[in-house]
Each structure stands twice: as structure tokens, then as C-alpha cells.
Amino acid sequence: MRQRVEHPTESATADAEPLVVTRLSVRRVGDGQLVLPATDLQIGAGEVVAVVGASGAGKSSLLHALMGSLPTGLRREGTVRWRGRPIPEGRAARRWRRVHCGYVGQDPILALNPLWSVARLVGEQLSGSRRDRARRVREVCDLLGLPAELANRRGGELSGGQAQRVALARALAAEPDVLLLDEPTSALDGATRGMIVEAVRARQDGGTLLVTHDPFLVSAADRVVDLTLPCTVTSPPALGPAAAPPAPGHRAMPLLTVQGLRVTRPDGALLVDDVHLDLAHGSWTAVLGPSGSGKSSLLYAIVGRRPGQHGRLLLRGHPLSADVRQRDREQRRTVQLVGQHPAGELNPAHRVGAAVARPLAVLHGLDRRDRAREALRLLGSVGLSAEIARRRPHALSGGQRQRVALARALAARPEVLLLDEPTSALDRASGAVVLDLLDRLRADGLAILTITHDPTVAARADRVLHVHHRRLVEGRTDGPLPHTDNRTEESGAR
């Protein structure tokens, strides 16, 4: 498909399309710092426009500026026109958003009522008879590969990938004139990503604007708006150059052992069974599998937030309680998790610097000056500037929040690091910074267990496992993936 790449400085043809954006920019209220450079774009019926750029370039802010939903502390400049008429900020923008827009954010699981059923969530904005609403819900769920059995499941029981598709189904169900999507494939496997592209391309009467780092999704767009800014990521001098993984003899002794672990849903349905893992010093194990197959639930079971129903955990050969509340401080420090939804794990009231510094105070007793200095070093190690430390989570992009969550976990100085889709919200350059950092850390003995759909992440691992028929099986990503029982898509696992 032929694409035209547009840069923010190009002008749009005035009112040639239903939605026309002219010189739209976003600045911080306090210091006037530019968050989004002046951007022009237009979206016509049936068109798909992709927005790309480095993490923190203002892509998510562009969507919120369009909808008039910028968080406190940011202001919009420029104009947004709908069918030739300007949309002012405030009440008019909110009314336009309700009538004409569908939106799926980067953390859709946080936007879904955890107590509502999938059917209720998807049909929330539909009108008409009960039969017509149910038929429309089934249509969009089928379009996105959501099985009928999922309809009665609650929002809080969905995996990250299932929540992403349910949120998209809800947005599609109302057939909006403008569909705004922020990283809509970050938690999805390859086959499911294809369904998303087909669903978006099928919208003949509405336009779609999507923010993405996914080259596959970009290839499906009619036009691309590039917000690329000069890369400002840095690496910490204390770590030095990237080192090779340690020799096999260095990591022969298992640090964390998983024996016969069985993970189930809250209702008792089986997700993965008979899991055996040996995480040695300096090892990197990657687990791949379709959305909803229980990969994230496995991490939660190991870290002790959602204890497994069977099996046992050993830390340095000694029993490790399945419940994190029964682990001592040293055990909690040793095993750290960076989840798939950092927006839900970072306290919105705490500034980034304080969030990263807290483990340094609680677990290591550093004084204020030392922990502030170390927090800045950790932020730098994941490619974030010192200025980020003064912000709160709502003022960060999804990729920046993801890296803050990683920096906070590293502040605990763990020996085992569990990562759930660690690069899903990152551009290629930022992702490489994070992966290079992890390689250096495991050269010092850190054991890593990663859940991912990203082949570049799996390529860094020295062991790759796939979820297959509810078991973990050995495999590499340089060949065809093992066939997975479709029932795993219905698991409702995080």
C-alpha cells in the first residue's frame, strides 16, 4: 500500500476532509515547554492515518488535544475543525467527543468496569431493542476474534490482550465517525493483530487515527504523520558498555525454582499447568503465547500476588511462600515484577522521582540526598531525562510510564526480574536502550523472566518457551510457533 509520510510542519488542505487539524500543539502551563509540536493532519471517511514517533514525542497528547481531554497542566493551541466548523475547547469539545468519537487508550483494562460483563461493556453506548444490541455486540466481538463464551466474563477477569480487544469492540460497536486508537496492538499476538487491521480497514464511513510503534499496523495506514524528535535517551555511566551474557558456569545454580505450578482463573478454570522453571543467575527466559493463555497470570503467581493452586516455589533452594504477604522483606526485594499496565501501578499523586526513590529508602535505607541521586541515575539508565523526575504519572507518555515502572523495580536491586511486555509502548530506539540495559544487568547476575509478543525481545533470551495446550514447551522464535489450542484464548487470564 502506498503511503504518504507527513511531518508536523506540513499544511493540510483546508476543510478538504471531515476532520481537519491545523497547527495543533500542546504546551505545559507552568513553564510553556512544548509537549506536542505544531501538527497538521486531515482524516477522511474510510481513511486510516498512523501517528509515529519516539516515546514522549507527544503522540498520545495529540489524541487528547483532538478530543479536548488534556490533563490538568497542559494547554492546547491551534484549531480543530469538524466538517468545516471549528471545535472550541471545553463543553463543545466534550459534546463533539461524545457524539462523533470512539477512543481506546493505552491502558484499556483501567477504563473497563471490572464488575461489568463483556457483553455489557461492549454494548454500553448502543441504543435500540435488546435483541438488536445483542446482535451488534456479537458482530463486533466476532470481528475481533472474541469468543462467545467471553460475553459473561467480567472486565476484571480479562487478560491484557482481551481487554484491549473488548475496549476496541466497544468503540467500534457505536460506529463512530472518528476512531482514535492509542497503541491498539501492544498486548496482542500476530494473528490477533491481523484481525485488528481488518476491523479498522473495514470502516468505510468513518476515519481512523492511530498511534503506534507497530510496523505492521503502520503498513496498513493510508498516510503516516511522523512526530519524530531528536533522540535524548542516555545510558548510565556507572554501568559501562554492554557486556556479553555470563558464561554457563556462572549461572549453573538455580536462583528461583518453579516446580509443578498450576495457575487458574479466580473461578477455578485452568490456565497453565505443571510449570517447571529454573531461573539461574544471569539467565533470560522468554515466554510467548496467544492473548489470554495465562502468561501474565504465571508472573503474578510467581511474584505472589495471585498464588498458584498447586506446586511450589524455591528461592536459593529454600521454600518461598506462594503469597507475597507471607514473604519477608528480603524475599520481596529479591523478586520484582514490572506489570503490563504501569499506569495502574504508579501512584498518580507521587512525582516520578519520589516513586523511584521509595524502594531505595524502604529496602536499602538510603538518605534523601543519596536516594535522589540514585533515582536520577536509574531514570537515566532507562533513557529518561532528569526533568522527568519532577512530573507525575499523568503527565507522561505510555512509554515513559513503562520505563519509570522498570526504574522503580530496579531501585529494589532485585535478583529476579519478571517483565510483562517490557517494550510494548516503546519505539525501537527506546526499546533498544531498555534491552541493552537488561543485558548488562544480567551480566552482573540478574535473572530475567519475560512475557512478550515481540521477537526482538525473545531474541535476547537464551531460553524461549511457548504456551501450548496449557503447558510451557521449549522452542525458538526463528521457526514457526507451535500451534496453540484456541481454548487458551478463552481463558480470561491476565
Tab-separated table of C-alpha atoms in Angstrom:
chain	number	residue	atom	x	y	z
A	1	MET	CA	0.000	0.000	0.000
A	2	ARG	CA	1.388	3.395	-0.943
A	3	GLN	CA	1.713	5.764	1.991
A	4	ARG	CA	2.494	9.435	2.293
A	5	VAL	CA	4.588	10.431	5.289
A	6	GLU	CA	3.603	13.824	6.670
A	7	HIS	CA	5.691	15.817	9.113
A	8	PRO	CA	4.150	18.239	11.617
A	9	THR	CA	5.185	21.325	9.656
A	10	GLU	CA	3.230	20.434	6.541
A	11	SER	CA	-0.091	22.178	5.913
A	12	ALA	CA	-3.383	20.406	5.461
A	13	THR	CA	-5.783	21.317	2.712
A	14	ALA	CA	-8.402	23.469	4.392
A	15	ASP	CA	-11.608	21.570	5.134
A	16	ALA	CA	-10.993	19.046	2.347
A	17	GLU	CA	-11.853	16.236	4.784
A	18	PRO	CA	-14.393	15.858	7.628
A	19	LEU	CA	-11.701	16.276	10.311
A	20	VAL	CA	-9.005	18.904	9.729
A	21	VAL	CA	-6.337	19.791	12.302
A	22	THR	CA	-4.253	22.922	11.796
A	23	ARG	CA	-1.125	23.831	13.786
A	24	LEU	CA	-2.299	21.824	16.786
A	25	SER	CA	0.270	21.887	19.584
A	26	VAL	CA	0.380	21.223	23.324
A	27	ARG	CA	2.398	23.057	25.954
A	28	ARG	CA	2.820	22.740	29.672
A	29	VAL	CA	1.068	25.531	31.557
A	30	GLY	CA	3.779	26.166	34.139
A	31	ASP	CA	6.888	26.635	32.019
A	32	GLY	CA	5.483	26.684	28.464
A	33	GLN	CA	7.574	23.676	27.434
A	34	LEU	CA	6.452	22.129	24.154
A	35	VAL	CA	4.903	18.668	24.537
A	36	LEU	CA	3.495	18.312	21.010
A	37	PRO	CA	4.992	20.251	18.067
A	38	ALA	CA	2.619	22.122	15.760
A	39	THR	CA	0.884	19.393	13.768
A	40	ASP	CA	-1.358	19.448	10.695
A	41	LEU	CA	-3.408	16.469	9.611
A	42	GLN	CA	-6.684	15.533	7.977
A	43	ILE	CA	-8.805	12.400	8.091
A	44	GLY	CA	-11.436	11.458	5.544
A	45	ALA	CA	-14.119	8.787	5.629
A	46	GLY	CA	-12.611	5.326	5.231
A	47	GLU	CA	-9.071	6.611	5.791
A	48	VAL	CA	-6.553	5.258	8.277
A	49	VAL	CA	-3.850	7.690	9.442
A	50	ALA	CA	-0.985	6.447	11.619
A	51	VAL	CA	0.961	8.664	14.027
A	52	VAL	CA	4.521	7.544	14.739
A	53	GLY	CA	7.456	8.947	16.664
A	54	ALA	CA	9.747	8.361	19.601
A	55	SER	CA	8.386	7.700	23.061
A	56	GLY	CA	7.490	11.067	24.598
A	57	ALA	CA	7.160	12.851	21.233
A	58	GLY	CA	3.553	13.860	22.014
A	59	LYS	CA	1.594	11.165	20.168
A	60	SER	CA	-0.887	10.447	22.967
A	61	SER	CA	-1.147	14.163	23.706
A	62	LEU	CA	-2.226	14.677	20.086
A	63	LEU	CA	-5.229	12.379	20.610
A	64	HIS	CA	-6.206	14.079	23.860
A	65	ALA	CA	-5.804	17.528	22.306
A	66	LEU	CA	-8.147	16.459	19.497
A	67	MET	CA	-10.772	15.326	21.995
A	68	GLY	CA	-10.360	18.245	24.376
A	69	SER	CA	-9.367	15.858	27.171
A	70	LEU	CA	-5.859	17.027	28.044
A	71	PRO	CA	-4.942	16.518	31.713
A	72	THR	CA	-4.569	19.457	34.057
A	73	GLY	CA	-1.350	21.326	33.445
A	74	LEU	CA	-1.410	21.107	29.642
A	75	ARG	CA	-2.935	23.557	27.194
A	76	ARG	CA	-3.881	23.243	23.540
A	77	GLU	CA	-3.037	25.664	20.738
A	78	GLY	CA	-4.182	25.560	17.114
A	79	THR	CA	-7.545	24.627	15.609
A	80	VAL	CA	-9.619	21.500	15.102
A	81	ARG	CA	-12.410	21.620	12.501
A	82	TRP	CA	-15.213	19.129	12.004
A	83	ARG	CA	-16.993	19.399	8.644
A	84	GLY	CA	-15.718	22.962	8.298
A	85	ARG	CA	-16.737	24.199	11.749
A	86	PRO	CA	-14.163	24.866	14.482
A	87	ILE	CA	-14.439	22.872	17.694
A	88	PRO	CA	-13.539	25.106	20.644
A	89	GLU	CA	-12.179	23.667	23.869
A	90	GLY	CA	-14.395	22.952	26.830
A	91	ARG	CA	-18.017	21.858	26.672
A	92	ALA	CA	-18.211	21.941	22.864
A	93	ALA	CA	-15.216	19.607	22.563
A	94	ARG	CA	-16.690	17.191	25.106
A	95	ARG	CA	-20.018	17.172	23.243
A	96	TRP	CA	-18.282	16.510	19.916
A	97	ARG	CA	-16.283	13.704	21.507
A	98	ARG	CA	-19.417	12.002	22.860
A	99	VAL	CA	-21.313	12.229	19.565
A	100	HIS	CA	-18.614	11.564	16.968
A	101	CYS	CA	-15.600	9.834	18.589
A	102	GLY	CA	-14.606	6.389	19.716
A	103	TYR	CA	-11.431	6.161	21.776
A	104	VAL	CA	-9.228	3.321	23.044
A	105	GLY	CA	-6.343	4.399	25.279
A	106	GLN	CA	-3.032	2.763	26.074
A	107	ASP	CA	-4.325	1.150	29.257
A	108	PRO	CA	-7.781	-0.114	28.266
A	109	ILE	CA	-8.085	-2.500	31.198
A	110	LEU	CA	-8.203	0.535	33.515
A	111	ALA	CA	-11.110	2.006	31.522
A	112	LEU	CA	-13.275	-1.140	31.772
A	113	ASN	CA	-15.558	-1.537	34.780
A	114	PRO	CA	-14.121	-4.683	36.420
A	115	LEU	CA	-17.573	-5.799	37.610
A	116	TRP	CA	-19.404	-5.467	34.285
A	117	SER	CA	-19.715	-8.354	31.865
A	118	VAL	CA	-18.058	-8.149	28.452
A	119	ALA	CA	-21.483	-8.003	26.787
A	120	ARG	CA	-22.489	-5.023	28.906
A	121	LEU	CA	-19.184	-3.261	28.346
A	122	VAL	CA	-19.292	-3.631	24.553
A	123	GLY	CA	-22.970	-2.642	24.322
A	124	GLU	CA	-22.786	0.245	26.774
A	125	GLN	CA	-23.329	3.007	24.206
A	126	LEU	CA	-25.787	1.186	21.950
A	127	SER	CA	-29.465	2.029	21.602
A	128	GLY	CA	-32.366	0.045	20.129
A	129	SER	CA	-34.011	-3.157	21.198
A	130	ARG	CA	-32.289	-5.690	23.426
A	131	ARG	CA	-32.107	-8.145	20.516
A	132	ASP	CA	-30.547	-5.570	18.198
A	133	ARG	CA	-27.974	-4.559	20.823
A	134	ALA	CA	-27.042	-8.186	21.469
A	135	ARG	CA	-26.665	-8.817	17.721
A	136	ARG	CA	-24.380	-5.811	17.300
A	137	VAL	CA	-22.261	-6.862	20.282
A	138	ARG	CA	-21.847	-10.331	18.793
A	139	GLU	CA	-20.894	-8.875	15.392
A	140	VAL	CA	-18.040	-6.740	16.693
A	141	CYS	CA	-16.807	-9.460	19.048
A	142	ASP	CA	-16.698	-11.922	16.149
A	143	LEU	CA	-14.834	-9.343	14.078
A	144	LEU	CA	-12.105	-9.153	16.720
A	145	GLY	CA	-11.915	-12.869	17.459
A	146	LEU	CA	-13.550	-12.670	20.904
A	147	PRO	CA	-15.301	-15.995	21.585
A	148	ALA	CA	-18.978	-16.105	22.559
A	149	GLU	CA	-18.062	-17.682	25.902
A	150	LEU	CA	-16.355	-14.428	26.892
A	151	ALA	CA	-19.624	-12.445	26.868
A	152	ASN	CA	-20.480	-13.226	30.505
A	153	ARG	CA	-16.970	-12.762	31.847
A	154	ARG	CA	-16.299	-9.688	33.961
A	155	GLY	CA	-13.917	-6.972	32.874
A	156	GLY	CA	-11.614	-7.657	35.822
A	157	GLU	CA	-11.089	-11.249	34.640
A	158	LEU	CA	-9.675	-10.372	31.219
A	159	SER	CA	-6.089	-10.651	30.042
A	160	GLY	CA	-4.358	-7.534	28.742
A	161	GLY	CA	-4.929	-8.600	25.124
A	162	GLN	CA	-8.576	-9.489	25.733
A	163	ALA	CA	-9.178	-6.154	27.477
A	164	GLN	CA	-7.609	-4.391	24.512
A	165	ARG	CA	-9.995	-6.112	22.093
A	166	VAL	CA	-13.043	-5.594	24.330
A	167	ALA	CA	-12.273	-1.861	24.539
A	168	LEU	CA	-11.896	-1.721	20.754
A	169	ALA	CA	-15.139	-3.674	20.298
A	170	ARG	CA	-16.931	-1.133	22.500
A	171	ALA	CA	-15.551	1.734	20.424
A	172	LEU	CA	-16.434	0.035	17.107
A	173	ALA	CA	-19.919	-1.003	18.186
A	174	ALA	CA	-21.247	2.568	18.093
A	175	GLU	CA	-19.792	3.101	14.569
A	176	PRO	CA	-18.090	6.425	15.393
A	177	ASP	CA	-17.254	8.977	12.728
A	178	VAL	CA	-13.708	9.203	14.131
A	179	LEU	CA	-11.914	6.321	15.811
A	180	LEU	CA	-8.866	7.231	17.914
A	181	LEU	CA	-6.582	4.354	18.940
A	182	ASP	CA	-3.509	4.576	21.164
A	183	GLU	CA	-1.187	1.559	20.730
A	184	PRO	CA	-4.104	-0.827	19.980
A	185	THR	CA	-1.915	-3.908	19.377
A	186	SER	CA	0.642	-3.626	22.207
A	187	ALA	CA	-0.660	-6.722	24.066
A	188	LEU	CA	-1.615	-8.849	21.057
A	189	ASP	CA	-0.072	-11.779	19.218
A	190	GLY	CA	0.476	-11.688	15.433
A	191	ALA	CA	-2.763	-13.405	14.385
A	192	THR	CA	-4.888	-11.106	16.544
A	193	ARG	CA	-3.098	-8.025	15.217
A	194	GLY	CA	-4.257	-9.058	11.741
A	195	MET	CA	-7.867	-9.040	12.959
A	196	ILE	CA	-7.435	-5.517	14.297
A	197	VAL	CA	-6.130	-4.298	10.942
A	198	GLU	CA	-9.054	-5.920	9.108
A	199	ALA	CA	-11.567	-4.360	11.503
A	200	VAL	CA	-10.063	-0.889	11.083
A	201	ARG	CA	-9.799	-1.176	7.293
A	202	ALA	CA	-13.465	-2.252	7.112
A	203	ARG	CA	-14.634	1.154	8.371
A	204	GLN	CA	-15.796	2.725	5.108
A	205	ASP	CA	-17.873	5.532	6.641
A	206	GLY	CA	-15.522	6.620	9.398
A	207	GLY	CA	-11.912	7.740	9.676
A	208	THR	CA	-9.304	6.242	11.997
A	209	LEU	CA	-6.328	7.919	13.654
A	210	LEU	CA	-3.985	5.508	15.405
A	211	VAL	CA	-0.847	5.980	17.451
A	212	THR	CA	1.525	3.057	17.157
A	213	HIS	CA	5.056	1.713	17.239
A	214	ASP	CA	3.929	-1.421	15.410
A	215	PRO	CA	5.354	-1.524	11.829
A	216	PHE	CA	2.629	-3.996	10.820
A	217	LEU	CA	-0.068	-1.531	11.846
A	218	VAL	CA	1.735	1.364	10.151
A	219	SER	CA	1.839	-0.616	6.894
A	220	ALA	CA	-1.979	-0.753	6.899
A	221	ALA	CA	-2.347	3.055	7.063
A	222	ASP	CA	-3.124	5.317	4.106
A	223	ARG	CA	-0.916	8.098	5.475
A	224	VAL	CA	1.645	8.474	8.238
A	225	VAL	CA	2.245	11.520	10.444
A	226	ASP	CA	5.787	11.457	11.834
A	227	LEU	CA	6.374	13.281	15.132
A	228	THR	CA	9.958	12.084	15.456
A	229	LEU	CA	12.048	14.283	17.719
A	230	PRO	CA	15.815	14.175	18.304
A	231	CYS	CA	16.570	11.183	20.497
A	232	THR	CA	17.601	12.276	24.013
A	233	VAL	CA	17.948	8.877	25.686
A	234	THR	CA	21.020	8.329	27.781
A	235	SER	CA	22.797	5.396	29.362
A	236	PRO	CA	24.206	5.482	32.889
A	237	PRO	CA	27.980	5.847	33.003
A	238	ALA	CA	28.110	3.587	36.051
A	239	LEU	CA	27.050	0.562	34.031
A	240	GLY	CA	29.650	0.887	31.306
A	241	PRO	CA	29.390	-0.703	27.840
A	242	ALA	CA	27.097	-3.625	27.070
A	243	ALA	CA	28.563	-6.882	28.266
A	244	ALA	CA	28.169	-10.390	26.944
A	245	PRO	CA	25.903	-12.768	28.901
A	246	PRO	CA	27.767	-14.599	31.642
A	247	ALA	CA	29.347	-17.958	30.927
A	248	PRO	CA	27.170	-21.001	31.611
A	249	GLY	CA	29.186	-21.938	34.680
A	250	HIS	CA	28.373	-18.571	36.291
A	251	ARG	CA	24.667	-19.344	36.332
A	252	ALA	CA	24.606	-23.084	36.946
A	253	MET	CA	22.991	-22.704	40.407
A	254	PRO	CA	19.224	-22.009	40.186
A	255	LEU	CA	18.237	-18.813	41.974
A	256	LEU	CA	14.457	-19.247	41.670
A	257	THR	CA	12.884	-22.644	41.004
A	258	VAL	CA	9.271	-23.268	39.985
A	259	GLN	CA	8.087	-26.862	40.434
A	260	GLY	CA	4.780	-28.207	39.111
A	261	LEU	CA	2.991	-24.858	39.343
A	262	ARG	CA	-0.674	-24.780	38.381
A	263	VAL	CA	-2.294	-21.404	37.644
A	264	THR	CA	-6.058	-20.933	37.462
A	265	ARG	CA	-8.581	-18.163	36.982
A	266	PRO	CA	-10.471	-16.879	40.045
A	267	ASP	CA	-13.360	-19.187	39.061
A	268	GLY	CA	-11.038	-22.200	39.101
A	269	ALA	CA	-10.681	-22.664	35.325
A	270	LEU	CA	-7.237	-23.977	34.391
A	271	LEU	CA	-4.816	-21.628	32.635
A	272	VAL	CA	-1.377	-23.252	32.708
A	273	ASP	CA	-0.369	-26.458	34.441
A	274	ASP	CA	2.737	-28.322	35.550
A	275	VAL	CA	5.082	-25.371	35.068
A	276	HIS	CA	8.745	-26.127	35.779
A	277	LEU	CA	11.314	-23.333	35.594
A	278	ASP	CA	14.872	-22.851	36.815
A	279	LEU	CA	15.885	-19.191	36.757
A	280	ALA	CA	19.642	-19.105	37.284
A	281	HIS	CA	21.885	-16.105	37.888
A	282	GLY	CA	22.315	-14.239	34.598
A	283	SER	CA	19.679	-16.226	32.695
A	284	TRP	CA	16.992	-14.730	30.474
A	285	THR	CA	13.875	-16.785	29.778
A	286	ALA	CA	11.127	-15.564	27.436
A	287	VAL	CA	7.571	-16.926	27.376
A	288	LEU	CA	5.408	-16.428	24.277
A	289	GLY	CA	1.808	-17.376	23.582
A	290	PRO	CA	-1.549	-16.036	22.402
A	291	SER	CA	-3.535	-13.407	24.250
A	292	GLY	CA	-5.406	-14.884	27.205
A	293	SER	CA	-3.274	-18.016	27.552
A	294	GLY	CA	-2.241	-17.301	31.153
A	295	LYS	CA	1.214	-15.783	30.627
A	296	SER	CA	0.664	-12.742	32.859
A	297	SER	CA	-1.103	-14.872	35.473
A	298	LEU	CA	2.041	-17.005	35.648
A	299	LEU	CA	4.112	-13.947	36.576
A	300	TYR	CA	1.574	-12.871	39.194
A	301	ALA	CA	1.689	-16.369	40.689
A	302	ILE	CA	5.495	-16.327	40.896
A	303	VAL	CA	5.642	-12.861	42.464
A	304	GLY	CA	2.965	-13.952	44.958
A	305	ARG	CA	0.131	-11.602	44.069
A	306	ARG	CA	-2.087	-14.384	42.762
A	307	PRO	CA	-0.942	-17.656	44.394
A	308	GLY	CA	-0.966	-20.800	42.280
A	309	GLN	CA	-3.260	-23.684	43.189
A	310	HIS	CA	-0.563	-26.361	43.130
A	311	GLY	CA	3.215	-26.715	43.057
A	312	ARG	CA	5.924	-24.896	44.941
A	313	LEU	CA	8.491	-22.121	44.648
A	314	LEU	CA	12.083	-22.259	45.879
A	315	LEU	CA	14.401	-19.279	46.381
A	316	ARG	CA	18.058	-20.326	46.595
A	317	GLY	CA	16.846	-23.836	47.374
A	318	HIS	CA	14.599	-22.777	50.282
A	319	PRO	CA	10.762	-22.744	50.182
A	320	LEU	CA	9.242	-19.437	49.054
A	321	SER	CA	5.680	-18.700	50.156
A	322	ALA	CA	3.121	-18.576	47.349
A	323	ASP	CA	1.542	-15.493	48.981
A	324	VAL	CA	3.593	-12.279	48.874
A	325	ARG	CA	2.035	-11.184	52.174
A	326	GLN	CA	3.811	-14.082	53.877
A	327	ARG	CA	7.235	-13.271	52.396
A	328	ASP	CA	9.783	-11.281	54.358
A	329	ARG	CA	11.272	-8.016	53.134
A	330	GLU	CA	14.372	-9.651	51.679
A	331	GLN	CA	12.292	-12.139	49.681
A	332	ARG	CA	10.069	-9.355	48.331
A	333	ARG	CA	13.143	-7.353	47.337
A	334	THR	CA	14.696	-10.308	45.550
A	335	VAL	CA	11.772	-10.965	43.192
A	336	GLN	CA	10.328	-7.877	41.450
A	337	LEU	CA	7.594	-7.550	38.806
A	338	VAL	CA	7.041	-4.868	36.168
A	339	GLY	CA	3.456	-5.392	35.027
A	340	GLN	CA	1.744	-4.820	31.725
A	341	HIS	CA	-0.182	-1.730	32.909
A	342	PRO	CA	2.198	0.660	34.707
A	343	ALA	CA	-0.452	3.416	34.751
A	344	GLY	CA	-2.326	1.334	37.304
A	345	GLU	CA	0.767	0.636	39.410
A	346	LEU	CA	2.196	4.156	39.743
A	347	ASN	CA	0.592	6.336	42.412
A	348	PRO	CA	-0.880	9.320	40.496
A	349	ALA	CA	-0.198	11.647	43.445
A	350	HIS	CA	3.530	10.903	43.628
A	351	ARG	CA	6.134	12.515	41.430
A	352	VAL	CA	8.303	10.170	39.412
A	353	GLY	CA	11.443	10.888	41.406
A	354	ALA	CA	9.704	10.054	44.681
A	355	ALA	CA	8.218	6.848	43.232
A	356	VAL	CA	11.617	5.572	42.090
A	357	ALA	CA	13.322	6.673	45.315
A	358	ARG	CA	10.876	4.961	47.670
A	359	PRO	CA	12.334	1.408	47.377
A	360	LEU	CA	15.777	2.902	47.992
A	361	ALA	CA	14.551	4.284	51.316
A	362	VAL	CA	12.342	1.381	52.411
A	363	LEU	CA	14.559	-1.517	51.308
A	364	HIS	CA	18.054	-0.033	51.467
A	365	GLY	CA	17.873	2.839	53.969
A	366	LEU	CA	19.461	5.484	51.726
A	367	ASP	CA	19.235	9.071	52.955
A	368	ARG	CA	17.375	11.717	50.980
A	369	ARG	CA	20.370	13.021	49.034
A	370	ASP	CA	21.684	9.593	48.062
A	371	ARG	CA	18.322	8.195	47.016
A	372	ALA	CA	17.553	11.309	44.928
A	373	ARG	CA	20.910	10.907	43.158
A	374	GLU	CA	20.360	7.174	42.615
A	375	ALA	CA	16.788	7.743	41.366
A	376	LEU	CA	18.099	10.106	38.693
A	377	ARG	CA	20.746	7.549	37.695
A	378	LEU	CA	18.110	4.831	37.377
A	379	LEU	CA	15.874	7.069	35.262
A	380	GLY	CA	18.850	7.825	33.043
A	381	SER	CA	19.586	4.121	32.709
A	382	VAL	CA	16.167	3.547	31.090
A	383	GLY	CA	16.570	6.545	28.769
A	384	LEU	CA	14.663	9.210	30.735
A	385	SER	CA	15.977	12.705	31.459
A	386	ALA	CA	16.294	14.200	34.942
A	387	GLU	CA	13.406	16.540	34.146
A	388	ILE	CA	11.023	13.547	34.154
A	389	ALA	CA	11.616	13.126	37.905
A	390	ARG	CA	9.531	16.239	38.632
A	391	ARG	CA	6.479	15.017	36.719
A	392	ARG	CA	3.539	12.960	37.880
A	393	PRO	CA	2.414	9.824	36.001
A	394	HIS	CA	-0.486	11.524	34.195
A	395	ALA	CA	1.992	13.900	32.523
A	396	LEU	CA	3.966	11.026	30.971
A	397	SER	CA	3.503	9.088	27.777
A	398	GLY	CA	2.764	5.377	27.972
A	399	GLY	CA	6.338	4.541	27.041
A	400	GLN	CA	7.710	6.880	29.704
A	401	ARG	CA	5.461	5.319	32.369
A	402	GLN	CA	6.653	1.886	31.290
A	403	ARG	CA	10.282	2.904	31.804
A	404	VAL	CA	9.539	4.604	35.150
A	405	ALA	CA	7.977	1.342	36.388
A	406	LEU	CA	11.134	-0.511	35.311
A	407	ALA	CA	13.382	2.032	37.051
A	408	ARG	CA	11.333	1.671	40.247
A	409	ALA	CA	11.664	-2.128	40.139
A	410	LEU	CA	15.425	-1.819	39.608
A	411	ALA	CA	15.618	0.500	42.621
A	412	ALA	CA	14.800	-2.521	44.786
A	413	ARG	CA	18.030	-4.106	43.445
A	414	PRO	CA	16.293	-7.394	42.644
A	415	GLU	CA	17.958	-10.665	41.771
A	416	VAL	CA	14.975	-11.949	39.796
A	417	LEU	CA	13.106	-9.561	37.481
A	418	LEU	CA	9.721	-10.508	35.998
A	419	LEU	CA	8.742	-8.393	32.977
A	420	ASP	CA	5.342	-8.359	31.268
A	421	GLU	CA	5.627	-6.913	27.738
A	422	PRO	CA	8.504	-4.574	28.704
A	423	THR	CA	8.777	-2.845	25.303
A	424	SER	CA	5.119	-2.796	24.204
A	425	ALA	CA	4.793	1.007	24.437
A	426	LEU	CA	8.311	1.880	23.264
A	427	ASP	CA	9.697	2.973	19.924
A	428	ARG	CA	12.597	0.978	18.511
A	429	ALA	CA	15.361	3.241	19.851
A	430	SER	CA	13.930	3.410	23.389
A	431	GLY	CA	13.280	-0.323	23.349
A	432	ALA	CA	16.905	-0.973	22.401
A	433	VAL	CA	18.097	1.167	25.331
A	434	VAL	CA	15.987	-0.898	27.744
A	435	LEU	CA	17.053	-4.248	26.264
A	436	ASP	CA	20.733	-3.262	26.296
A	437	LEU	CA	20.379	-2.262	29.950
A	438	LEU	CA	18.827	-5.641	30.807
A	439	ASP	CA	21.680	-7.412	29.036
A	440	ARG	CA	24.205	-5.506	31.135
A	441	LEU	CA	22.323	-6.245	34.343
A	442	ARG	CA	22.117	-9.964	33.694
A	443	ALA	CA	25.854	-9.950	33.028
A	444	ASP	CA	26.046	-8.972	36.712
A	445	GLY	CA	23.824	-11.919	37.655
A	446	LEU	CA	20.229	-10.667	37.311
A	447	ALA	CA	17.797	-13.457	36.323
A	448	ILE	CA	15.044	-12.328	33.923
A	449	LEU	CA	11.698	-13.905	33.035
A	450	THR	CA	9.891	-12.043	30.251
A	451	ILE	CA	6.397	-12.295	28.792
A	452	THR	CA	6.388	-10.917	25.253
A	453	HIS	CA	4.926	-10.929	21.773
A	454	ASP	CA	7.961	-9.037	20.463
A	455	PRO	CA	10.514	-11.196	18.560
A	456	THR	CA	13.257	-8.651	19.261
A	457	VAL	CA	12.762	-9.221	22.992
A	458	ALA	CA	12.650	-13.018	22.599
A	459	ALA	CA	15.875	-12.854	20.555
A	460	ARG	CA	17.725	-11.531	23.618
A	461	ALA	CA	16.720	-14.560	25.708
A	462	ASP	CA	18.817	-17.707	25.980
A	463	ARG	CA	15.688	-19.825	26.502
A	464	VAL	CA	12.322	-19.381	24.749
A	465	LEU	CA	9.162	-21.159	25.886
A	466	HIS	CA	5.688	-21.199	24.339
A	467	VAL	CA	2.305	-21.768	25.973
A	468	HIS	CA	0.961	-24.844	24.181
A	469	HIS	CA	-2.083	-26.826	25.340
A	470	ARG	CA	-1.775	-25.147	28.744
A	471	ARG	CA	1.827	-26.257	29.173
A	472	LEU	CA	5.156	-24.498	28.625
A	473	VAL	CA	7.089	-26.105	25.778
A	474	GLU	CA	10.610	-25.389	24.585
A	475	GLY	CA	11.098	-23.527	21.314
A	476	ARG	CA	12.837	-20.697	19.489
A	477	THR	CA	11.339	-17.803	17.572
A	478	ASP	CA	13.354	-18.493	14.424
A	479	GLY	CA	10.859	-21.188	13.332
A	480	PRO	CA	7.083	-21.488	13.190
A	481	LEU	CA	5.369	-21.119	16.535
A	482	PRO	CA	3.729	-24.224	17.958
A	483	HIS	CA	0.015	-24.454	17.258
A	484	THR	CA	-1.953	-23.335	20.310
A	485	ASP	CA	-5.343	-24.700	21.294
A	486	ASN	CA	-7.908	-21.972	20.601
A	487	ARG	CA	-9.372	-22.586	24.026
A	488	THR	CA	-6.478	-20.685	25.544
A	489	GLU	CA	-7.907	-17.538	24.008
A	490	GLU	CA	-10.955	-18.006	26.232
A	491	SER	CA	-9.022	-18.321	29.437
A	492	GLY	CA	-9.674	-14.832	30.778
A	493	ALA	CA	-6.210	-14.693	32.212
A	494	ARG	CA	-4.137	-11.652	32.883
